[in-house]
Structures are given as structure tokens and as C-alpha cells.
């Protein structure tokens, strides 16, 4: 994503007050220049890569003002050691965010977001947060949801800015469960923001891009391709309105050497519950989400495929 290489380096702000003031100023400048009043928020934990650049570039295409948040949220890590060793490099992040078109980076200290330490009240992702990725990471989705709720508040355009300011927030489809939970937050609690999903970026061979892929040898990366192949098989069947027969996709993965399947599930995209119809036998119509997680060479990989109109 290099379309916005000429963009000036994004301004970095550290406090919510600075974020609000800078957001207001940028919106005023944009609307004075005749642009639609719109602000796109891209929440990240830093360590930006090509996948994030896509989110930022889409936000750039759709909004007058683009804000990237860069904050490593302690309360979504189930292992404190993972939190401590999470990469932090604001300068590198600013270069990538600026290259993809961000205007502003909000990189707060922990005390700005959590002035009292661990919040006494955390949002609950409910049953959506207990299954799939949540089953192996207890509390992860509650911590994620709590910080996303705060970040959505911080980024929300000030009511004093032009009346019809459009507010959009960008999340990658790669983390399908996170996206589903954030959509429920907005829907169930009535947040005035439009959630914009950004499609998964894949390698030429089809592997979903992930910072974890660098821990795989070339041979393991090739073995991991069975995951996207199994998902594309479901997509082909859905598009042809055939029964999905997920058991065949599971057999494909099970027969791949070095790939240890954790789950392969076809679910309702809104509830993450099993589909109301038997997708093994009924010709596919409507919407579904296929989720897969597996270990390849000891590295846990996730991938997914939305089916139908979603
Ligand atoms: O996807 C992430 O990077 C994080 O979960 C998010 C949404 C920025 C919340 O910390």
C-alpha cells in the first residue's frame, strides 16, 4: 500500500484532550476545503504491518480525517509475559501509518487510558467471547471490548463539529470473532459509529497474512495453505448453492501432514452459534461464517471465510 507515500508524517498525540482538539481541527480544515465531514478510526496495538496498512488505506479512501490508535492493551492478554514482550516501536508505526494515509496517531500512556489501573467494570463479550478463540484465552475478549469501547469514545467526533459528521471504525476480517463482538457492542449498546470490515490480505498462494507466519518455515507455510484451500472449497460450494459438507474440508485438513486442527466450524455470523439449517445436506443460501484454527509447526493460525452477502 504505497499510494499515500507522499502524505506528511502523521501527528502523534498522547492525551484524549489532544486527540479531541486535533480531530476537531482536522475536521474543520477538511470541511472548510469542501470535504464531507467524516472521521475514520483505526484501532491498533501498534506493531503495524501490511494488514494494518490496508485498514488505514481503506479509512483514508472513505474519510476526510483518519486517526490510528496505537495502544498495547494489557487487559486483553491472558499471559502477562506476552504483554511485556509485545513489540513497541512508535517511530516504525508512524512511518507505516503515514505511508498508508493516517493524519493522526493517538498513542496514549497506560495511565491515560487506565488512570485507576485495572478497571473495576469491564464490558462482557458474553457467550460470543467464550467460544473459539475465547475458549483458549479466558478474559481476552472482555479486555478487548473494554478498550475498544473506550477508544470509540475517545475518537468520536466532538458534537461541536459539523452536525452530520460521519464516524466509522475499521476492523480486519482476519479477526472474525473480534469483529463479530465489536459489531454486537455497537448494535446492542447503540454506539453511533459505523463498523467497516476490511477483507483479509492473503499471500499470492492464499495464506492469510499474519505476524505469526514469520515463525513458519517455507515448508510449513506450504502445509498451512490447506486452511485457505478448505475455506475456498466452502466458498465455491456456497456460491454454487450446494450443501457445504464441511466434513470434507475437515478431512482435507486432517490429511495434511504437520497440521493439527483445533476447530473448523460453520456458524451464524451475527451470533457465532451453529447455523439454523443443516449445511451438510441443505443447499446453501443466506449467510454464514466459516472459522478455522490449527497449529502448524507449533504455531497457532486462524483463518475464516464469510459466505453469502456478509
Ligand atoms: O486487533 C487489535 O489490534 C486489538 O484487539 C484492538 C482492536 C486494537 C484492541 O486493543
XYZ file of C-alpha atoms and ligand atoms in Angstrom:
320
model
C 0.000 0.000 0.000
C 2.111 2.884 -1.209
C -0.493 5.149 -2.769
C -0.160 7.646 0.055
C 3.637 7.731 0.273
C 3.658 11.488 -0.203
C 1.477 12.012 2.861
C 3.097 14.156 5.583
C 4.151 12.282 8.741
C 1.106 11.878 10.960
C 0.933 13.976 14.101
C 1.285 11.950 17.312
C -0.883 12.871 20.299
C -0.724 11.362 23.767
C -3.816 12.518 25.626
C -7.546 12.272 24.977
C -7.818 16.079 25.203
C -5.143 16.474 22.494
C -6.862 13.839 20.368
C -10.212 15.604 20.601
C -8.687 19.024 19.812
C -6.617 17.727 16.882
C -9.581 15.740 15.496
C -11.787 18.827 15.646
C -9.158 20.975 13.927
C -8.616 18.433 11.132
C -12.369 18.082 10.575
C -12.784 21.843 10.416
C -9.956 22.153 7.902
C -11.381 19.313 5.777
C -14.911 20.687 5.737
C -13.648 24.210 5.016
C -11.993 22.680 1.949
C -15.379 21.286 0.898
C -14.910 17.667 2.006
C -17.607 15.557 3.654
C -17.285 15.712 7.447
C -16.139 12.190 8.250
C -13.666 10.590 10.597
C -12.272 7.064 10.311
C -10.778 5.458 13.415
C -8.365 2.541 13.081
C -7.722 0.890 16.464
C -4.401 -0.998 16.657
C -1.925 -2.241 19.228
C 0.963 -0.942 17.139
C 3.494 -3.360 15.569
C 1.915 -2.232 12.314
C 2.270 -4.352 9.188
C 0.753 -4.670 5.711
C -2.585 -5.825 7.160
C -2.882 -2.627 9.228
C -1.804 -0.544 6.233
C -4.841 -1.927 4.367
C -7.154 -0.858 7.188
C -5.662 2.628 7.200
C -5.763 2.906 3.403
C -9.454 1.960 3.351
C -10.151 4.511 6.101
C -8.226 7.082 4.003
C -10.352 6.325 0.944
C -13.594 6.718 2.865
C -12.978 9.637 5.257
C -11.779 13.211 5.416
C -9.827 12.522 8.620
C -8.031 9.312 9.608
C -6.991 8.560 13.190
C -4.939 5.489 14.130
C -4.848 4.443 17.771
C -1.637 2.755 18.908
C -2.027 1.257 22.358
C -0.974 -2.127 23.758
C -3.907 -3.091 25.946
C -2.711 -5.056 28.987
C -6.187 -6.344 29.835
C -6.652 -8.405 26.706
C -3.514 -10.508 27.296
C -4.101 -13.728 29.164
C -0.336 -14.163 29.688
C 1.409 -11.121 31.280
C 4.728 -12.210 29.707
C 3.154 -11.836 26.231
C 2.118 -8.299 27.144
C 5.641 -7.427 28.328
C 7.345 -8.751 25.186
C 4.797 -7.307 22.723
C 6.792 -5.207 20.205
C 6.569 -1.440 20.688
C 8.099 0.890 18.078
C 6.152 4.098 17.621
C 8.562 5.521 15.044
C 8.183 2.480 12.774
C 4.402 2.530 13.303
C 4.236 6.228 12.385
C 6.113 5.551 9.137
C 3.671 2.785 8.129
C 0.573 4.705 9.280
C 1.748 7.844 7.446
C 2.540 5.849 4.302
C -0.999 4.452 4.304
C -2.569 7.878 4.800
C -3.154 8.443 8.546
C -3.472 12.058 9.718
C -3.165 11.457 13.424
C -1.818 8.781 15.778
C -3.204 8.510 19.277
C -0.504 6.770 21.342
C -1.508 7.220 24.979
C 0.397 6.197 28.092
C -1.296 3.439 30.059
C -2.209 5.950 32.794
C -4.228 7.972 30.266
C -6.427 5.011 29.366
C -6.469 3.320 32.775
C -5.873 6.067 35.371
C -7.060 3.740 38.174
C -5.236 0.643 36.959
C -7.420 -2.361 36.198
C -10.966 -1.086 35.630
C -13.472 -2.290 38.236
C -16.082 -2.532 35.496
C -15.207 -4.450 32.331
C -17.514 -4.993 29.395
C -18.508 -8.588 28.818
C -18.434 -10.159 25.375
C -20.968 -12.671 26.728
C -21.237 -16.067 25.089
C -19.617 -14.696 21.914
C -16.413 -14.277 23.881
C -16.338 -17.748 25.414
C -16.045 -19.918 22.333
C -13.428 -20.438 19.635
C -10.506 -18.087 20.377
C -12.061 -17.149 23.736
C -12.012 -20.787 24.890
C -8.215 -20.813 24.956
C -7.852 -17.174 26.112
C -10.219 -16.571 29.037
C -10.987 -12.864 29.502
C -9.336 -11.847 26.229
C -12.485 -10.620 24.503
C -13.776 -8.769 27.601
C -10.478 -6.869 27.810
C -10.516 -6.197 24.068
C -14.112 -4.987 24.159
C -13.467 -2.702 27.119
C -10.601 -0.909 25.403
C -12.444 -0.740 22.071
C -15.405 0.882 23.859
C -13.031 3.474 25.346
C -11.217 4.093 22.055
C -14.531 4.538 20.219
C -15.491 7.176 22.780
C -12.130 8.932 22.548
C -12.200 9.081 18.755
C -15.846 10.106 18.438
C -16.082 13.488 16.694
C -16.991 16.254 19.084
C -20.679 17.251 18.841
C -19.485 20.820 18.175
C -18.069 19.761 14.798
C -20.370 19.949 11.767
C -23.685 18.302 12.591
C -23.615 15.374 10.195
C -20.090 14.131 10.901
C -19.838 10.525 9.805
C -17.932 8.306 12.241
C -16.511 4.989 11.034
C -14.209 2.452 12.705
C -12.132 -0.142 10.836
C -11.506 -3.747 11.877
C -9.837 -6.554 9.944
C -11.909 -9.570 8.926
C -8.918 -11.736 9.848
C -10.001 -11.489 13.491
C -13.552 -12.520 12.650
C -14.596 -13.219 16.238
C -13.299 -9.824 17.400
C -15.164 -8.153 14.535
C -18.408 -10.008 15.378
C -18.110 -8.982 19.048
C -17.400 -5.325 18.219
C -20.408 -5.309 15.878
C -22.551 -6.630 18.736
C -21.201 -3.879 21.007
C -22.261 -1.229 18.524
C -25.611 -2.891 17.834
C -26.528 -3.936 21.379
C -25.312 -0.780 23.150
C -26.212 1.700 20.392
C -22.818 3.223 19.617
C -23.051 5.990 16.992
C -20.316 4.558 14.769
C -20.348 2.537 11.585
C -18.147 -0.575 11.756
C -16.292 -1.138 8.497
C -14.825 -4.630 7.997
C -11.649 -4.847 5.912
C -11.068 -8.078 3.918
C -8.248 -10.457 4.781
C -4.984 -9.871 2.939
C -3.586 -13.136 1.532
C -0.213 -14.150 0.090
C -0.159 -14.977 -3.630
C -0.686 -18.636 -2.673
C -3.613 -17.829 -0.370
C -2.138 -17.839 3.149
C -3.837 -15.217 5.343
C -1.183 -12.644 6.306
C -0.287 -12.755 9.981
C 2.691 -11.602 12.008
C 2.963 -15.269 13.097
C 3.737 -16.502 9.568
C 7.348 -15.409 10.000
C 7.785 -18.204 12.573
C 6.952 -20.800 9.883
C 9.479 -22.387 7.537
C 8.661 -22.287 3.839
C 7.578 -25.926 4.039
C 5.276 -25.180 6.979
C 3.812 -22.176 5.125
C 3.007 -24.501 2.230
C 1.417 -27.013 4.608
C -0.662 -24.190 6.140
C -2.204 -23.468 2.725
C -4.633 -26.322 3.364
C -6.509 -23.943 5.691
C -7.337 -21.387 2.990
C -7.952 -24.197 0.475
C -10.553 -25.700 2.788
C -12.218 -22.283 3.192
C -12.265 -21.605 -0.551
C -13.884 -25.031 -1.029
C -16.729 -23.855 1.257
C -16.948 -20.579 -0.682
C -17.206 -22.381 -4.030
C -19.981 -24.604 -2.696
C -21.842 -21.651 -1.177
C -21.638 -19.716 -4.451
C -22.972 -22.746 -6.339
C -25.766 -23.113 -3.727
C -24.638 -26.655 -2.914
C -24.617 -28.266 0.537
C -21.351 -27.138 2.163
C -20.417 -30.563 3.578
C -17.791 -29.180 5.994
C -16.771 -32.709 6.924
C -14.904 -32.889 3.596
C -12.967 -29.731 4.418
C -12.095 -31.190 7.814
C -10.872 -34.399 6.154
C -8.686 -32.289 3.835
C -7.060 -30.566 6.815
C -6.713 -33.779 8.797
C -4.834 -35.400 5.943
C -2.313 -32.534 5.650
C 0.999 -33.532 7.280
C 2.102 -31.289 10.171
C -1.266 -29.523 10.509
C -3.135 -30.070 13.760
C -6.735 -28.882 13.539
C -8.224 -27.092 16.548
C -11.648 -26.227 15.109
C -13.421 -25.867 11.766
C -16.935 -24.510 12.229
C -19.639 -23.020 10.041
C -21.593 -20.531 12.172
C -24.132 -17.738 12.077
C -22.085 -14.546 11.516
C -24.124 -12.481 13.997
C -24.247 -14.888 16.933
C -21.385 -17.312 16.193
C -23.893 -20.059 17.029
C -24.370 -23.133 14.802
C -26.410 -22.470 11.653
C -30.172 -22.898 11.866
C -30.059 -25.303 8.901
C -28.075 -28.440 8.259
C -25.320 -27.217 5.962
C -24.139 -30.778 5.365
C -27.306 -31.584 3.433
C -29.263 -28.405 2.643
C -28.306 -26.395 -0.478
C -26.617 -23.227 0.789
C -28.477 -19.912 0.733
C -28.211 -16.952 3.099
C -25.167 -16.101 5.188
C -22.577 -17.938 7.226
C -19.076 -17.577 8.556
C -16.544 -20.417 8.389
C -13.922 -20.312 11.140
C -10.769 -22.393 11.279
C -7.887 -22.610 13.744
C -4.959 -25.009 13.576
C -1.388 -25.453 14.720
C 1.339 -25.715 12.122
C 4.835 -26.426 13.468
C 3.562 -25.459 16.924
C 2.306 -22.048 15.692
C -1.418 -21.396 16.082
C -3.004 -19.950 12.931
C -6.566 -18.714 12.388
C -8.408 -18.004 9.171
C -12.031 -17.568 8.109
C -14.359 -17.047 5.181
C -17.620 -15.093 5.130
C -20.221 -16.783 2.912
C -23.210 -15.164 1.258
C -23.959 -11.448 1.395
C -21.927 -10.604 4.555
O -6.993 -6.076 16.962
C -6.275 -5.427 17.754
O -5.173 -4.994 17.420
C -6.785 -5.147 19.150
O -7.525 -6.225 19.631
C -7.588 -3.847 19.266
C -8.858 -3.917 18.462
C -6.743 -2.676 18.797
C -7.957 -3.590 20.731
O -6.828 -3.485 21.549
